[in-house]
Coordinates of C-alpha atoms and ligand atoms in Angstrom, one line a residue:
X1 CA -63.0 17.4 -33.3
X2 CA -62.4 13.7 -32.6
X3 CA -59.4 12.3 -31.8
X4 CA -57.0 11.1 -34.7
X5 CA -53.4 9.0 -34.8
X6 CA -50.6 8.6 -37.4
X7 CA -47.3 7.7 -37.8
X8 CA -46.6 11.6 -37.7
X9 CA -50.0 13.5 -37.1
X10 CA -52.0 13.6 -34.3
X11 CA -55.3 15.1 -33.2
X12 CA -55.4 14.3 -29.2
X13 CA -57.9 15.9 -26.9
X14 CA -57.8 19.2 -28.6
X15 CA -54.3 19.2 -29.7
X16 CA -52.6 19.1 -32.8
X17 CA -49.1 17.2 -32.6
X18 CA -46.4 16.4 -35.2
X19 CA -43.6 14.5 -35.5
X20 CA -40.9 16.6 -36.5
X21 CA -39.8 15.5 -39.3
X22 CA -36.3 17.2 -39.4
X23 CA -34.9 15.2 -36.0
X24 CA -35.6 11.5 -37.6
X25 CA -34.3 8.7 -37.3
X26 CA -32.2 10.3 -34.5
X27 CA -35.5 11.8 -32.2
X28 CA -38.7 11.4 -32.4
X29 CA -40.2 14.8 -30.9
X30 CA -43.9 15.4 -31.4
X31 CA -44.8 19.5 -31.2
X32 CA -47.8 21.1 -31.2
X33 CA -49.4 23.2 -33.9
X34 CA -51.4 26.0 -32.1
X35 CA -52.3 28.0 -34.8
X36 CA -53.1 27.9 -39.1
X37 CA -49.8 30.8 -38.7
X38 CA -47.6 27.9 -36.5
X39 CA -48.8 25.0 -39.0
X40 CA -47.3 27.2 -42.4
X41 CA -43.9 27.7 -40.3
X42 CA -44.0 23.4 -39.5
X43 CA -44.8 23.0 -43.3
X44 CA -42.4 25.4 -44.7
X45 CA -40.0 23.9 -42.6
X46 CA -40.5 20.4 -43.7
X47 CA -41.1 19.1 -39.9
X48 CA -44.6 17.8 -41.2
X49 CA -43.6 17.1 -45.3
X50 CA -44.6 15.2 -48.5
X51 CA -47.9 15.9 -50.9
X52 CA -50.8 14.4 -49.1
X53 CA -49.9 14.7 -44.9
X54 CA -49.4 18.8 -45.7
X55 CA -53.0 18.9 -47.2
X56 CA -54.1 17.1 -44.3
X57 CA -51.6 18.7 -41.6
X58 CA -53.2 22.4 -42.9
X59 CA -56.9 20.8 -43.0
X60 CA -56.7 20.6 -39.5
X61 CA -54.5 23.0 -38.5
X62 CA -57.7 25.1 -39.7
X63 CA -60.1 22.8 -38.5
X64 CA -58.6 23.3 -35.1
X65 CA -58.6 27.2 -36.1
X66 CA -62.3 27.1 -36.5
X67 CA -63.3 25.1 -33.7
X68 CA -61.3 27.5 -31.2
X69 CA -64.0 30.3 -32.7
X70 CA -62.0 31.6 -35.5
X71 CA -63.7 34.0 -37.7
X72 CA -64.9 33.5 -41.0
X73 CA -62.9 36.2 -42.5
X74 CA -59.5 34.9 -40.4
X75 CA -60.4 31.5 -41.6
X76 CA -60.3 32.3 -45.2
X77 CA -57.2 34.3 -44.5
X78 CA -55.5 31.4 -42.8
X79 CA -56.7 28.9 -45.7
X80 CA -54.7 31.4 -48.7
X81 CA -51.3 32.0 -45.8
X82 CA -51.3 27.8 -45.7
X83 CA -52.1 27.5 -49.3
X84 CA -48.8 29.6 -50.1
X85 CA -46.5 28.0 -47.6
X86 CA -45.5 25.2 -50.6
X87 CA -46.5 25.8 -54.3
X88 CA -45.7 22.4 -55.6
X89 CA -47.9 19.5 -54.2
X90 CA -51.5 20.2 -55.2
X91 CA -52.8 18.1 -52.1
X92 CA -52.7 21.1 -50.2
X93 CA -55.2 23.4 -52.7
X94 CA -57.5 20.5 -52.7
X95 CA -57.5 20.4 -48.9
X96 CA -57.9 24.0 -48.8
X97 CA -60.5 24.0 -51.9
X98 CA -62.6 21.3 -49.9
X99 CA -62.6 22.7 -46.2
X100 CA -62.9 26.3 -47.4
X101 CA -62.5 27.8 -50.8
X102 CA -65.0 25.9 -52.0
X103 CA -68.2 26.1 -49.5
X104 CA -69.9 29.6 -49.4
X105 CA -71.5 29.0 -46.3
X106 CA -68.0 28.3 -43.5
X107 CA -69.7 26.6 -40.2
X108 CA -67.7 24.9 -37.4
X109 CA -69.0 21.2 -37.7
X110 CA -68.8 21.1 -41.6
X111 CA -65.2 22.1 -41.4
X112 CA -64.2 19.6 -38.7
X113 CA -66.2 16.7 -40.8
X114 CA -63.7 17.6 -43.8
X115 CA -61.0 17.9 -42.2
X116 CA -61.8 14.1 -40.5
X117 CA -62.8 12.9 -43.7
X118 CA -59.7 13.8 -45.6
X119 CA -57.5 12.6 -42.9
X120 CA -59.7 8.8 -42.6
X121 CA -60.0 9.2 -46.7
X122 CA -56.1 9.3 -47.2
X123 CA -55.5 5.7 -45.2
X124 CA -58.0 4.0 -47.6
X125 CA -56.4 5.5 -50.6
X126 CA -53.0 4.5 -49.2
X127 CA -54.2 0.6 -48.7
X128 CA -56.3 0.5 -52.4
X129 CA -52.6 2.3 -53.7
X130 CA -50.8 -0.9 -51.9
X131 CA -52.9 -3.8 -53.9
X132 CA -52.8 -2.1 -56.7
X133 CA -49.2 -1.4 -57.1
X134 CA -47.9 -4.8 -55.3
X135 CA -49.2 -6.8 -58.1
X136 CA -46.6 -5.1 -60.4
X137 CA -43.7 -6.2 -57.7
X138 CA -42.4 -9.9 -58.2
X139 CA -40.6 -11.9 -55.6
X140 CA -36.7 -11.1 -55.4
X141 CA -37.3 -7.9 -57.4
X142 CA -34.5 -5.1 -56.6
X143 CA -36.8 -1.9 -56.4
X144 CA -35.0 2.0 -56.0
X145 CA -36.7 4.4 -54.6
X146 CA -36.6 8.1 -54.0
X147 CA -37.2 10.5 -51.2
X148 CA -39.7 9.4 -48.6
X149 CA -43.3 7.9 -49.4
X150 CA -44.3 5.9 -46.5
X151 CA -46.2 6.2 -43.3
X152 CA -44.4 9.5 -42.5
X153 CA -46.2 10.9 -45.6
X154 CA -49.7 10.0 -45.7
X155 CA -52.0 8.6 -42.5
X156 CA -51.5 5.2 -44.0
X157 CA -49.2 3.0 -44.9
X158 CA -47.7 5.5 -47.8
X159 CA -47.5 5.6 -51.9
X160 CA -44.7 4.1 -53.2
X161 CA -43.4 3.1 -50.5
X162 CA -46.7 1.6 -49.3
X163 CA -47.0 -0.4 -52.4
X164 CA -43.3 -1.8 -51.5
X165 CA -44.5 -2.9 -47.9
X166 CA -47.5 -4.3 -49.1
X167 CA -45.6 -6.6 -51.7
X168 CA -43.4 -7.5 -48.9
X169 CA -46.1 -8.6 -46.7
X170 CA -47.8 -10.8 -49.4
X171 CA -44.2 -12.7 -49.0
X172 CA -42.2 -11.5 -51.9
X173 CA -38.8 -11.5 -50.9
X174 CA -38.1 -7.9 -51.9
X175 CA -34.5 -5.7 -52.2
X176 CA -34.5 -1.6 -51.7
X177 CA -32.1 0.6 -53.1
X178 CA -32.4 3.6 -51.4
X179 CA -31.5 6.8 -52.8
X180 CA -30.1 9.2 -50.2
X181 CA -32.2 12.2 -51.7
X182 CA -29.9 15.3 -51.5
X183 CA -30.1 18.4 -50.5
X184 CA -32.6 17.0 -47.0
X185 CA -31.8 13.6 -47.0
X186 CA -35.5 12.2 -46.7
X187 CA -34.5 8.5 -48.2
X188 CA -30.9 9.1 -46.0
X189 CA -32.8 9.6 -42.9
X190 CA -36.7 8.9 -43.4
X191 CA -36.8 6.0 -46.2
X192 CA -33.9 4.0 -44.2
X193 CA -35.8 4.3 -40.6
X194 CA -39.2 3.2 -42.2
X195 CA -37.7 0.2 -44.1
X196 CA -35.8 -0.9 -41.1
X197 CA -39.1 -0.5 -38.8
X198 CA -41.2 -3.0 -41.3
X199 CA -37.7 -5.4 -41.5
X200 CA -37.5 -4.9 -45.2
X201 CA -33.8 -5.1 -46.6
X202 CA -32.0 -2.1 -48.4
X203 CA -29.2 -0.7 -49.1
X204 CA -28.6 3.3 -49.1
X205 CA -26.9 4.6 -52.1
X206 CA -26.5 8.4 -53.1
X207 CA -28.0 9.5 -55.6
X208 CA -25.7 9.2 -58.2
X209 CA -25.3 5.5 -57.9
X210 CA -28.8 4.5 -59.5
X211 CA -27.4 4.2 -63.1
X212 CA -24.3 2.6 -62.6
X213 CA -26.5 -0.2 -60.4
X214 CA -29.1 0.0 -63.6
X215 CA -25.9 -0.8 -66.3
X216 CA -25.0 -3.9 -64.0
X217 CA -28.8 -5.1 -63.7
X218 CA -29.2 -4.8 -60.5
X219 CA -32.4 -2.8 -60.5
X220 CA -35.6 -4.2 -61.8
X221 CA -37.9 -1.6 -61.4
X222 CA -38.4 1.9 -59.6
X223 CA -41.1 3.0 -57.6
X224 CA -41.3 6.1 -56.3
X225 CA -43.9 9.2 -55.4
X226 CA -45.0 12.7 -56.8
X227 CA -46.4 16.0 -55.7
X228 CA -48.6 16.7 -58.8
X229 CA -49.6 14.9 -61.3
X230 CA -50.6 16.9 -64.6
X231 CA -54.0 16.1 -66.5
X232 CA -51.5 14.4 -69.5
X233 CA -49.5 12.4 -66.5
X234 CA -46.5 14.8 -66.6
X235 CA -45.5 14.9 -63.0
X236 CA -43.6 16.9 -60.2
X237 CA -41.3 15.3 -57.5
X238 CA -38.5 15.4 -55.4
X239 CA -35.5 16.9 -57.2
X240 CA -33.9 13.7 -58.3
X241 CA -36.5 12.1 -60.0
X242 CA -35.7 13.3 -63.7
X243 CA -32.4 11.4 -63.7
X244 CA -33.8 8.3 -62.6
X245 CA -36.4 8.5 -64.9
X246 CA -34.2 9.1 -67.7
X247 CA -31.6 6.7 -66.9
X248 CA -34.7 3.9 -66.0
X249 CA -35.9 4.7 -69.7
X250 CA -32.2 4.2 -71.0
X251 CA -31.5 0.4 -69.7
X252 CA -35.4 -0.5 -70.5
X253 CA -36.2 -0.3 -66.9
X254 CA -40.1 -0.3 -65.5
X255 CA -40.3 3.3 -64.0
X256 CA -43.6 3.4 -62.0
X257 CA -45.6 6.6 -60.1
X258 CA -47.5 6.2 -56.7
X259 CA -50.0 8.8 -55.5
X260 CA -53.7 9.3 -54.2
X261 CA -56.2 11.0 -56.4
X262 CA -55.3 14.1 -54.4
X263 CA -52.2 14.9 -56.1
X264 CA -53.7 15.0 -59.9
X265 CA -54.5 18.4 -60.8
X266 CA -56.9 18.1 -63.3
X267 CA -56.5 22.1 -64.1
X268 CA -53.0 21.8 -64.9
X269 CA -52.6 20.8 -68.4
X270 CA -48.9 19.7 -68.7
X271 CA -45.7 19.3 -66.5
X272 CA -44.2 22.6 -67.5
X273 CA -47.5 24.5 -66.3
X274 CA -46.4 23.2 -62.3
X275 CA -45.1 25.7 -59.9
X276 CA -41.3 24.7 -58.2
X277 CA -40.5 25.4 -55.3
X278 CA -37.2 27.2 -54.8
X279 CA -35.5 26.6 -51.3
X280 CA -33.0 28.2 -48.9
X281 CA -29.6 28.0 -51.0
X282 CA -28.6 27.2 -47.4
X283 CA -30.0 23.5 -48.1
X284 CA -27.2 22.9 -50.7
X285 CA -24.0 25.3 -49.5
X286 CA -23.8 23.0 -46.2
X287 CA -26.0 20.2 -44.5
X288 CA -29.1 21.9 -42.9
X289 CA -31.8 19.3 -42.8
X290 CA -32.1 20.7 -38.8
X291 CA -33.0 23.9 -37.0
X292 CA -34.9 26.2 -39.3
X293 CA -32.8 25.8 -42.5
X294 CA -29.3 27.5 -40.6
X295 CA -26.7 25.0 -41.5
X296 CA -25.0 22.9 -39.3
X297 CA -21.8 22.5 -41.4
X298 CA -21.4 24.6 -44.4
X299 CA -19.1 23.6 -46.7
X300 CA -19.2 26.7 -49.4
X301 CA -17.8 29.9 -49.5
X302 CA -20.4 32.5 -48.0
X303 CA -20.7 33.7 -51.1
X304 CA -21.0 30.9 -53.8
X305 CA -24.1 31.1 -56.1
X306 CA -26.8 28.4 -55.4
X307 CA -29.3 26.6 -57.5
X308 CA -32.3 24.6 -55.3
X309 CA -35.3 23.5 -56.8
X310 CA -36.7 21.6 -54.1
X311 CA -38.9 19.2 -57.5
X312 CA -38.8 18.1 -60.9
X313 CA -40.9 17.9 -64.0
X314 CA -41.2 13.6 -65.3
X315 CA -42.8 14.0 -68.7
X316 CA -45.4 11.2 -68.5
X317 CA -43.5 9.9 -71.7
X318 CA -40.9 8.5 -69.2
X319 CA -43.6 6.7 -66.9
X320 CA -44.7 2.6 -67.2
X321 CA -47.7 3.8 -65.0
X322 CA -48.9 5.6 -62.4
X323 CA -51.1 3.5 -59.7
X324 CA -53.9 5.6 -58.1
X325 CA -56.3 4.6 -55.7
X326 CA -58.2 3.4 -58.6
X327 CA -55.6 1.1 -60.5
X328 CA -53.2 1.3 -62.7
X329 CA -52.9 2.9 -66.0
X330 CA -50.3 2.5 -68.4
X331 CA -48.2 5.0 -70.5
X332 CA -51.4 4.7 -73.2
X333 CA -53.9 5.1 -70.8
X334 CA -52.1 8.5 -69.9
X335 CA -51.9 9.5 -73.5
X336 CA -55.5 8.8 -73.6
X337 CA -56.6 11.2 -71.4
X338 CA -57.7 8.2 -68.7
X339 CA -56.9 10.5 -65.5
X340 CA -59.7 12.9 -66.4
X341 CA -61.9 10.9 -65.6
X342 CA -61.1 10.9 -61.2
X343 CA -61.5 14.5 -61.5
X344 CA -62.5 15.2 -57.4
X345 CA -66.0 15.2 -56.4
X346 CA -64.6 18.4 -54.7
X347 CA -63.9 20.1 -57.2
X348 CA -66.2 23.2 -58.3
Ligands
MRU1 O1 -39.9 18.1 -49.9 P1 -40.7 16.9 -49.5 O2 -39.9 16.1 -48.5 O3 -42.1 17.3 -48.9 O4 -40.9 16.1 -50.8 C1 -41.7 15.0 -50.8 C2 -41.7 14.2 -52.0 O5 -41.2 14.7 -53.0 C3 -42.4 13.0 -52.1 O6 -41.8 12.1 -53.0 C4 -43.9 13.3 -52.6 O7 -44.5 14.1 -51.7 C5 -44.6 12.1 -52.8 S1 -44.9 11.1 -51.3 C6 -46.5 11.0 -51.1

């Protein structure tokens, strides 16, 4: 398979590298996947994370798998272990659907063309995501975000947070409150490090800040990500994203969706049909964003009951728009069915 680069996936000269995700900002470490069995631990782990870079990430983790001589039968096998490492983002069924579940004849070259495609694919959908959603940013806007949705997500320049670079770059003088994203931390640790890199100025806040900062004005609109959008525009993202969209709807405040056709699952028909992925209580009893989940502070009782969605369910009644690759479409266009119509080519 040819070489490929990213922010935090690699294909170089027969190996498959990632950034791990769980040492940012503090060290960038890039380890290598050798197997569809290492790539579910890296995914379950959240070293390589966010909807559309773990479609990817598996794609050619099984790529890889079937240009080393894998079996068809171990190939398939690998394909439904990967598909089952996290039930929420829908990127990684697609992948899985387009490399495997979906061909009936599995052949070495075809694979490895998938797998490029969808990788090369996912950096045009992030740049046609950017001029799309940038034209909904004005200069001096205050923007809040959630979790992470940049470069460290996608092989591109990101979703949401793509769309806030892009505006950024055109010269609008733009302000990012940055919600810290408990129990992991991803805007803490991942949002901050990529806003810094690109020179764009925010401030972190926790994620209980948001509406207080709404009732003073001091947030125009929020842009943010998801891990599956429903056929009605119902969505699933980090846990989180409820309140803001809530609070958002409460002060009359434009509440917009990024993601690449990849993350709409056309087969799920509403938000409460969308599987959520429970985590390791761990995550919430202490701080364990490193080291396989075990906490490196706990601040519970061993034995404290724990609640840890990792998402959420927005009903698309809460949502200004979502921008896809294709453009934008508005709270009526949702209602209206519109996002049946990008139903994948890959799709059987
Ligand atoms: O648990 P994570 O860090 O994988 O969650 C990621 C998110 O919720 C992102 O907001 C989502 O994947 C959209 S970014 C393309």
């Amino acid at each position: 398979m040819k070489d490929l680069d990213s922010l935090a996936l690699k294909y170089d000269g027969g190996r498959l590298l990632v950034l791990d995700q769980r040492l940012l900002p503090h060290e960038e470490r890039w380890v290598q996947c050798h197997s569809p069995d290492d790539m579910c631990h890296i995914i379950k782990t959240l070293q390589v994370r966010g909807a559309p870079l773990i479609g990817i990430a598996a794609a050619l983790a099984i790529a890889d798998f079937a240009a080393r001589g894998a079996s068809e039968s171990a190939l398939r096998l690998a394909a439904k272990n990967l598909l089952a490492s996290r039930p929420t983002a829908v990127n990684l069924r697609l992948a899985m659907d387009r490399l495997i579940f979906n061909t009936d004849y599995l052949e070495v070259d075809g694979i490895c063309l998938r797998a490029v495609d969808l990788f090369e694919e996912d950096r045009r959908l992030c740049d046609a995501m950017a001029e799309h959603g940038a034209s909904l940013i004005a200069d001096g806007d205050n923007l809040v975000t959630h979790c992470n949705t940049g470069s460290l997500v996608t092989t591109g320049t990101g979703t949401a947070l793509g769309v806030i670079k892009r505006a950024w770059q055109q010269g609008k003088r733009v302000h990012v409150f940055v919600d810290e994203t408990r129990p992991l931390l991803q805007g803490a640790r991942l949002t901050t490090w990529e806003l810094q890199q690109a020179g764009i100025p925010h401030t972190l806040i926790t994620d209980s800040m948001a509406a207080g900062l709404m009732a003073q004005r001091r947030i125009d609109k929020v842009f943010l990500g998801a891990d599956r959008i429903a056929a009605n525009g119902d969505f699933a993202n980090k846990i989180g994203t409820y309140n803001l969209a809530v609070v958002a709807q409460y002060h009359g405040i434009p509440f917009y969706v990024v993601a690449p056709y990849t993350t709409v699952d056309f087969e799920c028909p509403d938000g409460s049909q969308i599987p959520i992925e429970e985590r390791n209580p761990e995550e919430v009893g202490g701080f364990a964003s490193v080291a396989d989940g075990q906490p490196a502070l706990k601040w519970t009782l061993p034995d404290v009951p724990v609640f840890n969605p990792a998402f959420d369910v927005t009903p698309a009644a809460l949502v200004s728009g979502i921008v896809l690759d294709k453009g934008i479409f508005g709270r009526e266009d949702l209602q209206a069915g519109a996002l049946a119509q990008f139903k994948s080519p890959f799709e059987k």
